[in-house]
Coordinates of C-alpha atoms in Angstrom, one line a residue:
Chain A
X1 CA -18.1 -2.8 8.9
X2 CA -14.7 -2.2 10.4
X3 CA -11.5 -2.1 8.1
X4 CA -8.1 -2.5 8.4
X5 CA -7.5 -1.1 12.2
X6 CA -4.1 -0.3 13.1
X7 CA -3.0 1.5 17.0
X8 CA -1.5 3.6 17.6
X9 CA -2.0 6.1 15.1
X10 CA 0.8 8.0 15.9
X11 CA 3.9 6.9 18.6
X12 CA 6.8 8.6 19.4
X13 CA 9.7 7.2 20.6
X14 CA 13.2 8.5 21.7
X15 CA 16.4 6.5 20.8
X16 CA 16.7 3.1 21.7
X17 CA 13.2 2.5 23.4
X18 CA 11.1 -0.3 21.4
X19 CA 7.6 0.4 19.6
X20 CA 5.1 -2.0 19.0
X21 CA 2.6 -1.4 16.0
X22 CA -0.6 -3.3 16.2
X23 CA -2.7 -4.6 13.2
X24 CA -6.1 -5.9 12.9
X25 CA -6.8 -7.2 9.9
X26 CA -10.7 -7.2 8.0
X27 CA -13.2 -9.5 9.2
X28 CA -12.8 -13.1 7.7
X29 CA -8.9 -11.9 5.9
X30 CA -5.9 -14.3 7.4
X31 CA -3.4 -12.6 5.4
X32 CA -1.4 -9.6 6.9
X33 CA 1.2 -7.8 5.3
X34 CA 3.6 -4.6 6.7
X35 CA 4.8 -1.7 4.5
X36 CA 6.7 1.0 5.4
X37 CA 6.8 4.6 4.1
X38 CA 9.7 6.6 4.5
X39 CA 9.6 10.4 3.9
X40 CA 9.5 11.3 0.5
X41 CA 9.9 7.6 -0.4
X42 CA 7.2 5.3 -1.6
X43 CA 5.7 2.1 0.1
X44 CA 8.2 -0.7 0.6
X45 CA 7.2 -4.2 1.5
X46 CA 8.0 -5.9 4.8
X47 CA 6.5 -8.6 5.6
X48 CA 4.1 -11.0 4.9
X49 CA 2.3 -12.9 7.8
X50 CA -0.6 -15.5 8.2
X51 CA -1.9 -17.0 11.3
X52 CA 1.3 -18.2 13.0
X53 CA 3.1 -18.1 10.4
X54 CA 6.3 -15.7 8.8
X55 CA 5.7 -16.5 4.8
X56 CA 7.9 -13.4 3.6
X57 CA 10.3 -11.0 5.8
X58 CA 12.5 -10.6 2.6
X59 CA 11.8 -6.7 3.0
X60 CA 12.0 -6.8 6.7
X61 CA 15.7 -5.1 7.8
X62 CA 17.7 -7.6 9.9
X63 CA 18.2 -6.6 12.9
X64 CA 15.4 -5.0 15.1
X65 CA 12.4 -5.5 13.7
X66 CA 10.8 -8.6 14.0
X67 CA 6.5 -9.1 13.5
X68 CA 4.6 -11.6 14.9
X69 CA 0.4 -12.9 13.6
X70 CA -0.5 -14.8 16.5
X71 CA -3.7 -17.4 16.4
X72 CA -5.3 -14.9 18.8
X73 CA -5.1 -10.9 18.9
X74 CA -3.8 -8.8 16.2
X75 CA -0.5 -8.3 14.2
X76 CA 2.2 -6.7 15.7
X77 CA 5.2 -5.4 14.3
X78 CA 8.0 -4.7 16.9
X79 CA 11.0 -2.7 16.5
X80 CA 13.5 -2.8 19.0
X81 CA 16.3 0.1 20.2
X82 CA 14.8 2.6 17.5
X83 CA 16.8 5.0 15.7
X84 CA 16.1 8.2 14.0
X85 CA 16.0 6.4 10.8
X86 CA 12.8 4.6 11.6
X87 CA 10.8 7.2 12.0
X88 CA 7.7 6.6 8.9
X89 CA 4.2 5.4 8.5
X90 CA 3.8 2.2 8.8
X91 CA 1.2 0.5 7.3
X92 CA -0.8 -2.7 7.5
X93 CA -2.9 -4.4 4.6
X94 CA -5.2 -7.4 5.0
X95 CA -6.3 -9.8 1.9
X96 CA -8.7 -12.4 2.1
X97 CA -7.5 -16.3 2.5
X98 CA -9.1 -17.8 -1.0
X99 CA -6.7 -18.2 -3.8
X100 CA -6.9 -18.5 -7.2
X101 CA -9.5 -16.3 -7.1
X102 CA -9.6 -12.4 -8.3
X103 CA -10.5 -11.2 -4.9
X104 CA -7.3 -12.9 -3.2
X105 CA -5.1 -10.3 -5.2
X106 CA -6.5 -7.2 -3.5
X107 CA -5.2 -6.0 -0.1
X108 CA -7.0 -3.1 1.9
X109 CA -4.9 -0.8 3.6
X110 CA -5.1 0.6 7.6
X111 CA -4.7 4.1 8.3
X112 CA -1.0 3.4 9.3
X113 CA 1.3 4.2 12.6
X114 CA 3.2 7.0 12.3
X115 CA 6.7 6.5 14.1
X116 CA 8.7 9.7 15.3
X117 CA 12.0 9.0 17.0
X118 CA 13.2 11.4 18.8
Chain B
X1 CA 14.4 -6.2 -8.6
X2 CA 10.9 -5.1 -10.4
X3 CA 10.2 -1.5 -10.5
X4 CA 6.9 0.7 -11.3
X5 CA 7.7 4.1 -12.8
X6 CA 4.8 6.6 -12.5
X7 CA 4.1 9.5 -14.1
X8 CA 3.9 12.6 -13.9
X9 CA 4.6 12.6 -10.8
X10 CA 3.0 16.2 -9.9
X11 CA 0.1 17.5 -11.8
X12 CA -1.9 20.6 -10.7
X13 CA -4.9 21.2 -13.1
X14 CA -8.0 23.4 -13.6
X15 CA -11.4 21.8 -12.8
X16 CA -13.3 20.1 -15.4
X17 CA -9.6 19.1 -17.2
X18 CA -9.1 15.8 -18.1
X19 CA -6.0 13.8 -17.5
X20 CA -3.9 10.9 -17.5
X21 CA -1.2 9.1 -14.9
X22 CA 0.9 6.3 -16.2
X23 CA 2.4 3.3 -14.4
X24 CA 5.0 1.4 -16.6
X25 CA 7.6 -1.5 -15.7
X26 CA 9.9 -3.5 -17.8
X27 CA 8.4 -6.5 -15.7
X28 CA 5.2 -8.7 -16.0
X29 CA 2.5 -8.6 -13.7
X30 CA -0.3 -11.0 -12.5
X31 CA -2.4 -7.7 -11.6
X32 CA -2.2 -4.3 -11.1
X33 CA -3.7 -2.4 -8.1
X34 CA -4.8 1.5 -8.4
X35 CA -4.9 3.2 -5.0
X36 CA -5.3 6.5 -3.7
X37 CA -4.3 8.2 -0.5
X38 CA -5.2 11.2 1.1
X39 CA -2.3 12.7 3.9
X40 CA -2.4 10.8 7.0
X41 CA -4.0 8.0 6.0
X42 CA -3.6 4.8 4.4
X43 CA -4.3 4.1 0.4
X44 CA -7.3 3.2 -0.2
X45 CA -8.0 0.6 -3.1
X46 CA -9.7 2.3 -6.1
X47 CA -9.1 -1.3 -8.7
X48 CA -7.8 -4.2 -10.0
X49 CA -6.8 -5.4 -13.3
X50 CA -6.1 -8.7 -14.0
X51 CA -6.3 -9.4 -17.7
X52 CA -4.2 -8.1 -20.4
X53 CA -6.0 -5.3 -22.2
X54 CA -8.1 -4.7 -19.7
X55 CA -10.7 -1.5 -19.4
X56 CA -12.3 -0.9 -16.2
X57 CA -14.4 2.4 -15.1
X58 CA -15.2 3.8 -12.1
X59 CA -17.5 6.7 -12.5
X60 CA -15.6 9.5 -14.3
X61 CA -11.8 7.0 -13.8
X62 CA -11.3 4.7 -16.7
X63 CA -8.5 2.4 -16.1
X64 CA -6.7 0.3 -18.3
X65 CA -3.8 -2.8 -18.3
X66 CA -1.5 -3.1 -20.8
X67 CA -1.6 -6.3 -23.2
X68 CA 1.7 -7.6 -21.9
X69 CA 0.5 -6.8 -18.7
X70 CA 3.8 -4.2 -18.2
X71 CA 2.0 -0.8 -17.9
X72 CA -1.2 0.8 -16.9
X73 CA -3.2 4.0 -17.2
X74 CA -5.2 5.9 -15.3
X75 CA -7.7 8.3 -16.8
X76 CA -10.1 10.8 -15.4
X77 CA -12.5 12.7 -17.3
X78 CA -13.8 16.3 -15.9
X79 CA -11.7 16.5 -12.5
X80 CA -13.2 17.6 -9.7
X81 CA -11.0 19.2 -6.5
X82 CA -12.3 15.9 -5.2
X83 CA -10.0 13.8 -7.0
X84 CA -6.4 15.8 -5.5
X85 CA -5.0 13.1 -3.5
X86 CA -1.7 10.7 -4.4
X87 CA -2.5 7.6 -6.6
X88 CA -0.6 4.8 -6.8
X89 CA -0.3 2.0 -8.7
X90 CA 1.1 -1.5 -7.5
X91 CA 1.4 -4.5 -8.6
X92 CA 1.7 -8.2 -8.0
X93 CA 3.9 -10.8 -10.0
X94 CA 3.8 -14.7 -9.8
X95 CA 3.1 -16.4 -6.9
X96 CA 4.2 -13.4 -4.5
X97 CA 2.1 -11.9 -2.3
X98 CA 4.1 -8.5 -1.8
X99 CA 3.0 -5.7 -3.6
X100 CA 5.5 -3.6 -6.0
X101 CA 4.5 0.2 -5.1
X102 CA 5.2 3.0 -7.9
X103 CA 6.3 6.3 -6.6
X104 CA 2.9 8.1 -6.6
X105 CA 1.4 11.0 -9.1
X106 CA 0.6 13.9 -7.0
X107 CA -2.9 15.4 -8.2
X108 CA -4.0 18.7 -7.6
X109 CA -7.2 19.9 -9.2
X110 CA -7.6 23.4 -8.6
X111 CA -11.3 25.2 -8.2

């Protein structure tokens, strides 16, 4: 019964190098969605994914960071030339693909990625 | 912009206490999510509430959404040191799918 699996758990980076954060989503949920957690800050939406499709990057920053839900393999969020300033947890959620239904509302969290730039 | 405000946002009580966090917005929301998260991992969902004026339980947690669906509580009877972790309430509004987080209430429940 495998959740929400995100790797790595933990990546460090120095300056300018990329990370990639990988996201499996539950069994039988299409919908993928990125938060980030910055230090003392709460969760802040990125990005909203389904298969192939970007739906809503309105909290994804503009430069750098791009995420990608291809038909095969898992989620990945990329972020390219990192800075000091991205270092967080980053976290993936999955919800199920019926809507109008209660259980479409509900995403389930992974353990999260957590970025340190160095 | 819609924004959650939670509160308190630290509590540190005795076991066997009883207590209440609140989650309040000036916004509307189609549902609010309760989560809690322990450090170095991810929340972990604890509820939904959908309808106005609606009570939910969970063992000793009693949940409740507002009737204009602005504000939600969460109460726990008889703490345990089992219950210290961050909880956070979210929530969802319209059509979008991206959650709205609050900033977390800190619970410590001390032996």
């Amino acid at each position: 019964n495998a959740g929400v699996m995100q790797n790595p758990r933990h990546l460090v980076r120095r300056r300018g190098q990329e990370a990639r954060l990988r996201c499996s989503p539950m069994k039988g949920h299409s919908h993928v969605y990125w938060y980030r957690q910055l230090p003392e800050e709460g969760l802040k939406f990125m990005v909203y994914l389904q298969k192939e499709n970007i739906i809503d990057e309105s909290g994804m920053p503009k430069e750098r960071f791009s995420a990608e839900f291809p038909k095969e393999g898992p989620s990945i969020l990329r972020i390219q030339q990192v800075v000091r300033g991205d270092s967080a947890a980053y976290f993936c959620a999955s919800s199920p693909q019926t809507s109008g239904r209660r259980l479409s509302y509900e995403q389930y969290f992974g353990p999260g990625t957590r970025l340190t730039v160095t | 912009t819609q924004l959650l405000e939670q509160s308190p946002q630290f509590l540190s009580i005795q076991e066997g206490e009883n207590l209440t966090v609140y989650c309040n917005s000036s916004s509307v929301f189609s549902s609010l999510q309760w989560y809690r998260q322990e450090p170095g991992e991810g929340p972990v969902l604890l509820v939904t509430v959908v309808t106005g004026g609606e009570v939910k339980k969970l063992k000793r947690l009693t949940f409740q959404f507002g009737d204009a669906r602005k504000d939600s509580s969460l109460h726990i009877t008889a703490a345990q040191p089992g219950d210290t972790g961050l909880y956070l309430c979210a929530g969802l509004s319209g059509s979008a799918r991206q959650l709205t987080f609050g900033s977390g209430t800190q619970l410590t429940v001390l032996p």
